[in-house]
Structures are given as C-alpha cells and as structure tokens.
Coordinates of C-alpha atoms in Angstrom, one line a residue:
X16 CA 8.4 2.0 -72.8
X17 CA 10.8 3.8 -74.4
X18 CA 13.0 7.1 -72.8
X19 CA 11.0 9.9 -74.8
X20 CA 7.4 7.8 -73.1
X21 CA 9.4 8.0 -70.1
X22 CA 10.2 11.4 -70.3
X23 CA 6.3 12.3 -71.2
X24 CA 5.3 10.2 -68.0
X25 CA 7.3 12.4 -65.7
X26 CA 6.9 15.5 -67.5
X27 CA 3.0 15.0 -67.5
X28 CA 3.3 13.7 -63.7
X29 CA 5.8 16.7 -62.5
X30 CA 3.1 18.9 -63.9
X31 CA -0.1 17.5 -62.1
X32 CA 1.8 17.5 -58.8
X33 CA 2.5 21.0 -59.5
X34 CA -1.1 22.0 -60.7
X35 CA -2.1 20.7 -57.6
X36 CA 0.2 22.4 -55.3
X37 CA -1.0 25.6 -57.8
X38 CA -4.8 24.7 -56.5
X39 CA -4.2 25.6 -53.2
X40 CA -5.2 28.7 -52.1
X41 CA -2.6 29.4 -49.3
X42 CA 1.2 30.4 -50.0
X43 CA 2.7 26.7 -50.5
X44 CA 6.8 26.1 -49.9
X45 CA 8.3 23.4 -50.4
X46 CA 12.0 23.4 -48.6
X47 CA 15.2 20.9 -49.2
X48 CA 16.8 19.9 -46.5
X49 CA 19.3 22.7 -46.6
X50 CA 16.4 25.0 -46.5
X51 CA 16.4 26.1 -49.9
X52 CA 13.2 26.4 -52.0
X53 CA 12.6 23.6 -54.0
X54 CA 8.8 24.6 -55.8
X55 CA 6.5 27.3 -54.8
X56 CA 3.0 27.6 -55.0
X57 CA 1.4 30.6 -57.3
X58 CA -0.6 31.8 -54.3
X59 CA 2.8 32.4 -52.7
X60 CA 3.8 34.5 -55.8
X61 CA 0.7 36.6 -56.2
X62 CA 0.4 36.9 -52.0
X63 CA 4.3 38.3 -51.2
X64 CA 4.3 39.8 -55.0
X65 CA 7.5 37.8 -56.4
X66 CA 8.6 35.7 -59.0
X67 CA 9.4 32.4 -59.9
X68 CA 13.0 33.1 -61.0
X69 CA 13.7 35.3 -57.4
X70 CA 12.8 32.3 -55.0
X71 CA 13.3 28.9 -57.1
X72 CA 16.9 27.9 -55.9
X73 CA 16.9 30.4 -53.4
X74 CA 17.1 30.1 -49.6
X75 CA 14.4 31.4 -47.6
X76 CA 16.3 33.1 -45.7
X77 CA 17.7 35.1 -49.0
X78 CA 14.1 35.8 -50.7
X79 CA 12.7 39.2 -51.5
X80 CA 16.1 40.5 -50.4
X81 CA 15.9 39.0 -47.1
X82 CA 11.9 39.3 -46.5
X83 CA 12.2 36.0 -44.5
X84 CA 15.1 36.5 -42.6
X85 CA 12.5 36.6 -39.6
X86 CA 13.6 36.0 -36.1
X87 CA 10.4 33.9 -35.4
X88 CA 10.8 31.9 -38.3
X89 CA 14.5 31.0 -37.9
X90 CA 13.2 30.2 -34.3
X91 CA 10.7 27.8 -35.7
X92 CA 12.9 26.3 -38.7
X93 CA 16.3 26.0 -37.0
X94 CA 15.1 25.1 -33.1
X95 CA 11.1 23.6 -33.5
X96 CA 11.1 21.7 -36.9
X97 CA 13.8 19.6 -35.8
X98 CA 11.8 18.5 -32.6
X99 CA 8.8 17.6 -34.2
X100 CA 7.8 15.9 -37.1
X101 CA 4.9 19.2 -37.7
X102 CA 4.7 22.7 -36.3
X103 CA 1.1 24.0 -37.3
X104 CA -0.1 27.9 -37.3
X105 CA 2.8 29.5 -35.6
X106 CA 2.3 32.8 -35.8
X107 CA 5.0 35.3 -37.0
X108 CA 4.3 39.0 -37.6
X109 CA 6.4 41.0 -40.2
X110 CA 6.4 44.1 -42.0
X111 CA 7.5 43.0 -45.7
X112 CA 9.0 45.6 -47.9
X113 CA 6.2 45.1 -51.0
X114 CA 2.9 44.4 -49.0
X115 CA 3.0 46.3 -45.5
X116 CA 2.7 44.8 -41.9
X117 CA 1.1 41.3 -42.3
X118 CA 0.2 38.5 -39.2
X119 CA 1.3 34.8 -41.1
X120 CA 0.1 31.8 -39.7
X121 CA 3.3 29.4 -40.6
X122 CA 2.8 25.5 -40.3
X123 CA 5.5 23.1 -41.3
X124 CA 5.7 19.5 -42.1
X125 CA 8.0 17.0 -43.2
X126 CA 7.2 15.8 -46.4
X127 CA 5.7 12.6 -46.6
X128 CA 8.4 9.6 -48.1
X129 CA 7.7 5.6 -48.0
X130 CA 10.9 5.3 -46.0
X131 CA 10.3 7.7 -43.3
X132 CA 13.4 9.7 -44.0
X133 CA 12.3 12.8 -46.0
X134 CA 14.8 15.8 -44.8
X135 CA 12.0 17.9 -46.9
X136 CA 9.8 20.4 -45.7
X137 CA 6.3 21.8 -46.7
X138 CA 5.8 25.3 -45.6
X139 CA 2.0 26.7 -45.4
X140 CA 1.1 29.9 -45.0
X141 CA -1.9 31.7 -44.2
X142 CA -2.2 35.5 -44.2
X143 CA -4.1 36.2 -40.9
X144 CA -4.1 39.9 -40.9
X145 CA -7.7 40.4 -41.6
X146 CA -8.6 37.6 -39.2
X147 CA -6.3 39.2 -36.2
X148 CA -7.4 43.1 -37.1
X149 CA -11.3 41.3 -37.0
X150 CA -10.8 39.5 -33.5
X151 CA -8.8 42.8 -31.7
X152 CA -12.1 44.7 -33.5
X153 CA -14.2 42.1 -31.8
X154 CA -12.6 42.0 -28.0
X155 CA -12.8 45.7 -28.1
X156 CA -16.3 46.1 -28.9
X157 CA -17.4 43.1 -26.3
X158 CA -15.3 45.3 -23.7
X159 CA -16.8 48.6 -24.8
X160 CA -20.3 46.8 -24.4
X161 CA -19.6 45.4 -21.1
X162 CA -18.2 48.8 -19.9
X163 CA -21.4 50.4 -21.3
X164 CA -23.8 48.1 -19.3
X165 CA -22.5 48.1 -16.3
X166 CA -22.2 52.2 -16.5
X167 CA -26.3 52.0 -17.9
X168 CA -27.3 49.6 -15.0
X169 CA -25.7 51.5 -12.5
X170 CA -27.1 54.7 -13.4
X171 CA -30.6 53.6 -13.8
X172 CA -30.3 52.6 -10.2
X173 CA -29.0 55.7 -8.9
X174 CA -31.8 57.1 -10.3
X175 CA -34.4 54.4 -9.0
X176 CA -32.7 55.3 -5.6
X177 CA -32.2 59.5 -5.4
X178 CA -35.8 60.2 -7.9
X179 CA -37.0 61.6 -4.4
X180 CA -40.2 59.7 -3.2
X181 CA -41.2 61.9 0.0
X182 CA -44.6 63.9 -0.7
X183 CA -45.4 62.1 -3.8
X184 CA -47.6 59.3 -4.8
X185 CA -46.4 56.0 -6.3
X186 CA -47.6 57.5 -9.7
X187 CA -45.7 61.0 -9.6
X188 CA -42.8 59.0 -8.3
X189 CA -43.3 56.6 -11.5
X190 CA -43.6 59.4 -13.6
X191 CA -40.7 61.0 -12.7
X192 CA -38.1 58.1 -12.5
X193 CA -39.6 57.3 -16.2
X194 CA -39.1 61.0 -17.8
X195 CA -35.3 60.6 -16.3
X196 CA -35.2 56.5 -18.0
X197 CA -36.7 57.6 -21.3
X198 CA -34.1 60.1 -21.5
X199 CA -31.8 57.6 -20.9
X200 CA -33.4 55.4 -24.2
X201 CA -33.6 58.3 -26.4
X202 CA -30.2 59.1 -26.0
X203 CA -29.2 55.3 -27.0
X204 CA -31.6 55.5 -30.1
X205 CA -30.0 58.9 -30.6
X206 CA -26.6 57.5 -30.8
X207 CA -27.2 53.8 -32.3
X208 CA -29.7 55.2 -35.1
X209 CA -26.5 57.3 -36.4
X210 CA -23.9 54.5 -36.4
X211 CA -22.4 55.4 -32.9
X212 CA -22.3 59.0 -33.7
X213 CA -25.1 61.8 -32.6
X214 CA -25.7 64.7 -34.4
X215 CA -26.5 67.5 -31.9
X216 CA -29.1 68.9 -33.8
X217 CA -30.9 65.7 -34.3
X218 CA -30.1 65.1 -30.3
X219 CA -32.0 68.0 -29.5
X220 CA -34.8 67.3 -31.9
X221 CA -35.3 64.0 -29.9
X222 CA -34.6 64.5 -26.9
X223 CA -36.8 67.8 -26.5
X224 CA -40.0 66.4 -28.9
X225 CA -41.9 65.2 -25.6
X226 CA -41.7 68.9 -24.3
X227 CA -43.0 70.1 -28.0
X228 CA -46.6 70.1 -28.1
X229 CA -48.3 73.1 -27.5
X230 CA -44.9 74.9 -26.3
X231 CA -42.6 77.7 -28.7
X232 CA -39.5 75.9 -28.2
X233 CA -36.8 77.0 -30.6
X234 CA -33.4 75.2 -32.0
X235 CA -31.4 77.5 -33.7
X236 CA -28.6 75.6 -35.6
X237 CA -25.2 75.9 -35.6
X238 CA -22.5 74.2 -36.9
X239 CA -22.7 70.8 -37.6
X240 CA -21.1 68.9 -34.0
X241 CA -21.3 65.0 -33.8
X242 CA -21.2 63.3 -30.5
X243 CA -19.8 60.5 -29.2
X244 CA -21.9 57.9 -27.3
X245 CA -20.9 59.1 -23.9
X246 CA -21.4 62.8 -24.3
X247 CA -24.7 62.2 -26.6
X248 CA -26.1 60.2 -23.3
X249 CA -25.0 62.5 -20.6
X250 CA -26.0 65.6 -22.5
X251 CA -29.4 64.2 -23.1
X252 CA -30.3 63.5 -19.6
X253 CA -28.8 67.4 -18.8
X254 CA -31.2 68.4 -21.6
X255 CA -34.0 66.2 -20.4
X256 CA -33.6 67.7 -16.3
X257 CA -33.8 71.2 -17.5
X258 CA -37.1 70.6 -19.8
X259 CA -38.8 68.4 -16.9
X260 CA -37.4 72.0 -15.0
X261 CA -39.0 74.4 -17.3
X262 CA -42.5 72.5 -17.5
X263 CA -42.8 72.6 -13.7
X264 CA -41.4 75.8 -12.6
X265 CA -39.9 77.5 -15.8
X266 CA -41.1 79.1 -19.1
X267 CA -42.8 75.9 -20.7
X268 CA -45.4 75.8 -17.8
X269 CA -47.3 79.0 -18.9
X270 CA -48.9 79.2 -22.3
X271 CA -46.7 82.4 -23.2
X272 CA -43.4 80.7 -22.1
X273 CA -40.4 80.2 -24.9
X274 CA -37.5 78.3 -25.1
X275 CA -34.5 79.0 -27.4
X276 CA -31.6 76.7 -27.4
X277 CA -28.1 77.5 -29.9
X278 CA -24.8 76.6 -29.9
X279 CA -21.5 77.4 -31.4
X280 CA -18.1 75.9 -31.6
X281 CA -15.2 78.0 -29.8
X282 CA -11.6 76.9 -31.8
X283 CA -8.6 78.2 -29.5
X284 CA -6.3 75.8 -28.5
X285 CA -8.8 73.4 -28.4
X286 CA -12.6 72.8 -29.9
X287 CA -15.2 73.9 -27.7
X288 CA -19.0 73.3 -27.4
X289 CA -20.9 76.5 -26.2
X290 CA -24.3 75.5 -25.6
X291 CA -26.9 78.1 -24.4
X292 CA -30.6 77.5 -22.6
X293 CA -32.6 80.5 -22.1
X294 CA -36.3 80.8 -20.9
X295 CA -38.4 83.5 -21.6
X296 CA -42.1 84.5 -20.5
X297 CA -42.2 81.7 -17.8
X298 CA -42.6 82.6 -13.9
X299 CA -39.1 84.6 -12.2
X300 CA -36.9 82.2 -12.2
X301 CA -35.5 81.7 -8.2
X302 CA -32.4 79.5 -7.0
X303 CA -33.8 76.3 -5.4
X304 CA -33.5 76.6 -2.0
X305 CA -32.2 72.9 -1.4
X306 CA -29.8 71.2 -4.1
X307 CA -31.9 68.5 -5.8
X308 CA -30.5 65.6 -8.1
X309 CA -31.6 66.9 -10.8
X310 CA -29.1 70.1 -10.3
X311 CA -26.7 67.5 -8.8
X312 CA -27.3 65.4 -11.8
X313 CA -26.5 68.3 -14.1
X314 CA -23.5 69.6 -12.7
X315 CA -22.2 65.9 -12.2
X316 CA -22.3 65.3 -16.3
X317 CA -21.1 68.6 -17.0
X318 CA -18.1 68.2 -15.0
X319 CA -17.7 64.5 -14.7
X320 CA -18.9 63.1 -18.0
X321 CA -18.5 65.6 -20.4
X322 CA -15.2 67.7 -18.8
X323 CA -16.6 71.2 -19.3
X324 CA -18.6 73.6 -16.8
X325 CA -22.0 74.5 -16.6
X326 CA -23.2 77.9 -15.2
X327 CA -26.9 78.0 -14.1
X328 CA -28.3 81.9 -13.9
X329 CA -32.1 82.4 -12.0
X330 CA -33.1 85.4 -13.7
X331 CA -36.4 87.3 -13.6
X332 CA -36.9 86.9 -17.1
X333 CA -36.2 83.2 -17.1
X334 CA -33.5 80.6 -16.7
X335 CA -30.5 80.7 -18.6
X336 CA -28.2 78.3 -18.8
X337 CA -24.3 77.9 -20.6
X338 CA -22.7 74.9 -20.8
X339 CA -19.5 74.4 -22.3
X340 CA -17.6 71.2 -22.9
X341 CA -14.6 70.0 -24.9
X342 CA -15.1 68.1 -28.3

C-alpha cells in the first residue's frame, strides 16, 4: 500500500466516522482533554445556530462568545466528569443569546480507547424544553383536576345533605336534589364543550332550556363575556336556583309570566359583569320568611365564588335580581 492509498484509507475512514456522528440527531461534542472541541456534530450547528469555523479549535467555554460558560456545566465538566467514567442527562438551563431560554439534557462520556486511557470526552445534548414546558403543563392540569373533584364531590354532597327533605316525599326530594345536580352537569358541558371557556350567552341558553317550554323567557345579548370554569359553574347553579324559584312561586308559574335576562360590561378601574333578572306577570313577589339554601346558595357564589354582590328585590311586579361580579 502505498502513502496516497494510505491517505485515501484515512480520508475515506475520517469521513464515515464523521457521517456517522452527522446521523445523530442530538447536538454531538467531542472534547480533548483540555476541553477544547475536537469535531462537532451538524445537529449541534443547526440546534445553537453556529458554525463550523466558530467552535472547531475552540474551547467550550469560549463558543458563541461565551454561550457555554455555564455555571452548571463547569460544575459537571471540572468537579463530576473527573469522578466518574459517565455523567448522563444532567440538566442545565440557559438562556443563549441566538435561540432563547432552553432546558439541555447534558451527558458525558469518556471516549472509548483499547487502552483504557482516553482523556477525551463525548458531549450529548438533548434540547428538553418542549419535554419540561409538556410535563409542568401536565402536573398542572392533574392538580387543577384533582382540585376540581374534590371541590365537585364536596358540593354535590352539601347539596345531598341541605336539599331540605321535611314535608316532601322521596320523589319531590329526588326531584329537587336532581334539578340542583343537573345544573351542576350543564355547567361542566357548558364549559368543556368550549375548550375550558363558557360563552355567557351560550350559558344561559343551556342552562335556562329546561325552563323553556311553554314559558316567554327572553335573553337579550350583550357583549360578548367568556367565563372561566369556576365562574361558568357557580353562575349556572345561581341561574338554575332562581329558575327552579320562578317556576314555583315566580313569573314562570302562571301562563302570562315573562322572564327577561341582559347583561352588560361596566369598564372603570376594573371589568365588570352586570347581570340583571327580572320577572314580570307572575304572582307578587314576597321575601321568604325563612332563609333557604337556595338563597344561601346564591348569595354564597355571588360573594364567595364569583367575588361580586348580588341584590335580591321582591317586588309586586316580580323578582328582580342584579348581580355583579368581576371578570
């Protein structure tokens, strides 16, 4: 074999170890023992956006104008690599100057030699930004869920346990403690039908349908107000107490009784939802002598839930009610 077939041999061999360290798809170092970069990987070019004539040569520490000079990864290179013959996914956050905040999974390993004495090291890296955003995404929506549940199963018992049962049979008891659940389920399809917001107007439209047939209720829109998950379930079950209200005792238990319902949105210092309820051509409305749960029950969302105020009027011509809450 002469030089120029020996030349050919390395040339040709130099070029498949570097097609293969090209094949990889993470950002591939390769680091002398002095920590200087000895081949790179062209996923580590098109990943931190640099050339090939900026980091060949170069230390790591000195690359993309000091991009590297990371306190985490001189931690790992100048105290951990020596200690142990590989380091895998240690994770280092940065914010580099030509791609933004990134989370790098950095794992390190002596390069392999016959002899056992390589001083050379083979940096991967894997851009786990997406991955960490995902996972934080993830634990809070398992958290929000859990929250959720436990709020839904402990208000489905209070009302199982204050949907008064004295004077009524087991079916007017069912009935009622249903009307207040089905609330409850139109204001989750309410909410998860519109991608975890609620449209009032469409809110209304649900929640109030069962009350619909045979009865002049009237929505009169306003400007467009989207709800969040919370405030589109308590203001469904207000909605839902003062229609089971009205069918009873108010202007949707006589043939001639109306309902109109509109809202507006107050902007001072901050947004405001004015909602008004009035009742028309029903009995006199009267003040309930005793406070039930249902009142309770508004009041409680109003002030509790939805941190606004709720003002109840019993007047001759019908109920009218004004609540107003913060969006």
């Amino acid at each position: 074999m002469n030089l120029e077939d020996l030349y050919r041999l390395l040339r040709n061999g130099h070029l498949e170890a570097q097609g293969i360290v090209d094949t990889v798809p993470d950002p591939l170092l390769l680091l002398d023992e002095n920590l200087c970069v000895q081949t790179a990987s062209r996923a580590f070019f098109a990943t931190f956006k640099v050339d090939r004539d900026e980091t060949i040569g170069q230390h790591i520490y000195d690359l993309g104008n000091g991009q590297w000079n990371i306190p985490e990864l001189r931690r790992l290179l100048d105290e951990v690599i020596p200690k142990s013959m590989a380091v895998v996914d240690y994770e280092v956050e940065h914010t580099f100057p030509s791609i933004g905040k990134r989370t790098m999974l950095v794992s390190a390993h002596r390069l392999f030699h016959p002899d056992n004495n390589s001083r050379s090291l083979l940096l991967s890296i894997v851009d786990a930004t997406e991955r960490r955003r995902l996972e934080a995404e993830k634990d809070v929506l398992l958290g929000e869920m859990r929250h959720r549940m436990k709020n839904l199963l402990a208000l489905v018992q209070a009302l199982a346990r204050q949907t008064l049962a004295d004077g009524r049979s087991g079916e007017e008891y069912r009935d009622a403690f249903l009307g207040r659940f089905g609330a409850l389920v139109r204001a989750h399809d309410a909410v998860y039908t519109q991608e975890h917001e609620a449209d009032l107007n469409g809110l209304l439209e649900q929640t109030l349908k069962p009350y619909s047939e045979g009865a002049a209720i009237t929505i009169s829109p306003g400007e467009k107000v989207l709800l969040t998950p919370s405030q589109a379930m308590s203001l469904s079950l207000i909605l839902h107490e003062l229609a089971t209200n009205a069918v009873k005792y108010g202007a949707l238990s006589t043939a001639k009784g109306k309902l109109d319902i509109r809202w507006k949105v107050e902007k001072t210092s901050e947004r405001r939802l004015l909602l008004s309820w009035q009742e028309n051509g029903g009995p006199p409305a009267t003040p309930p002598t005793t406070t039930g749960f249902g009142t309770r029950l508004i009041e409680f969302s109003v002030r509790r839930e939805l941190g606004g105020r709720v003002e109840l009027n019993y007047a001759p011509e019908g109920l009218a009610a004004e609540i107003a809450t913060p969006l």
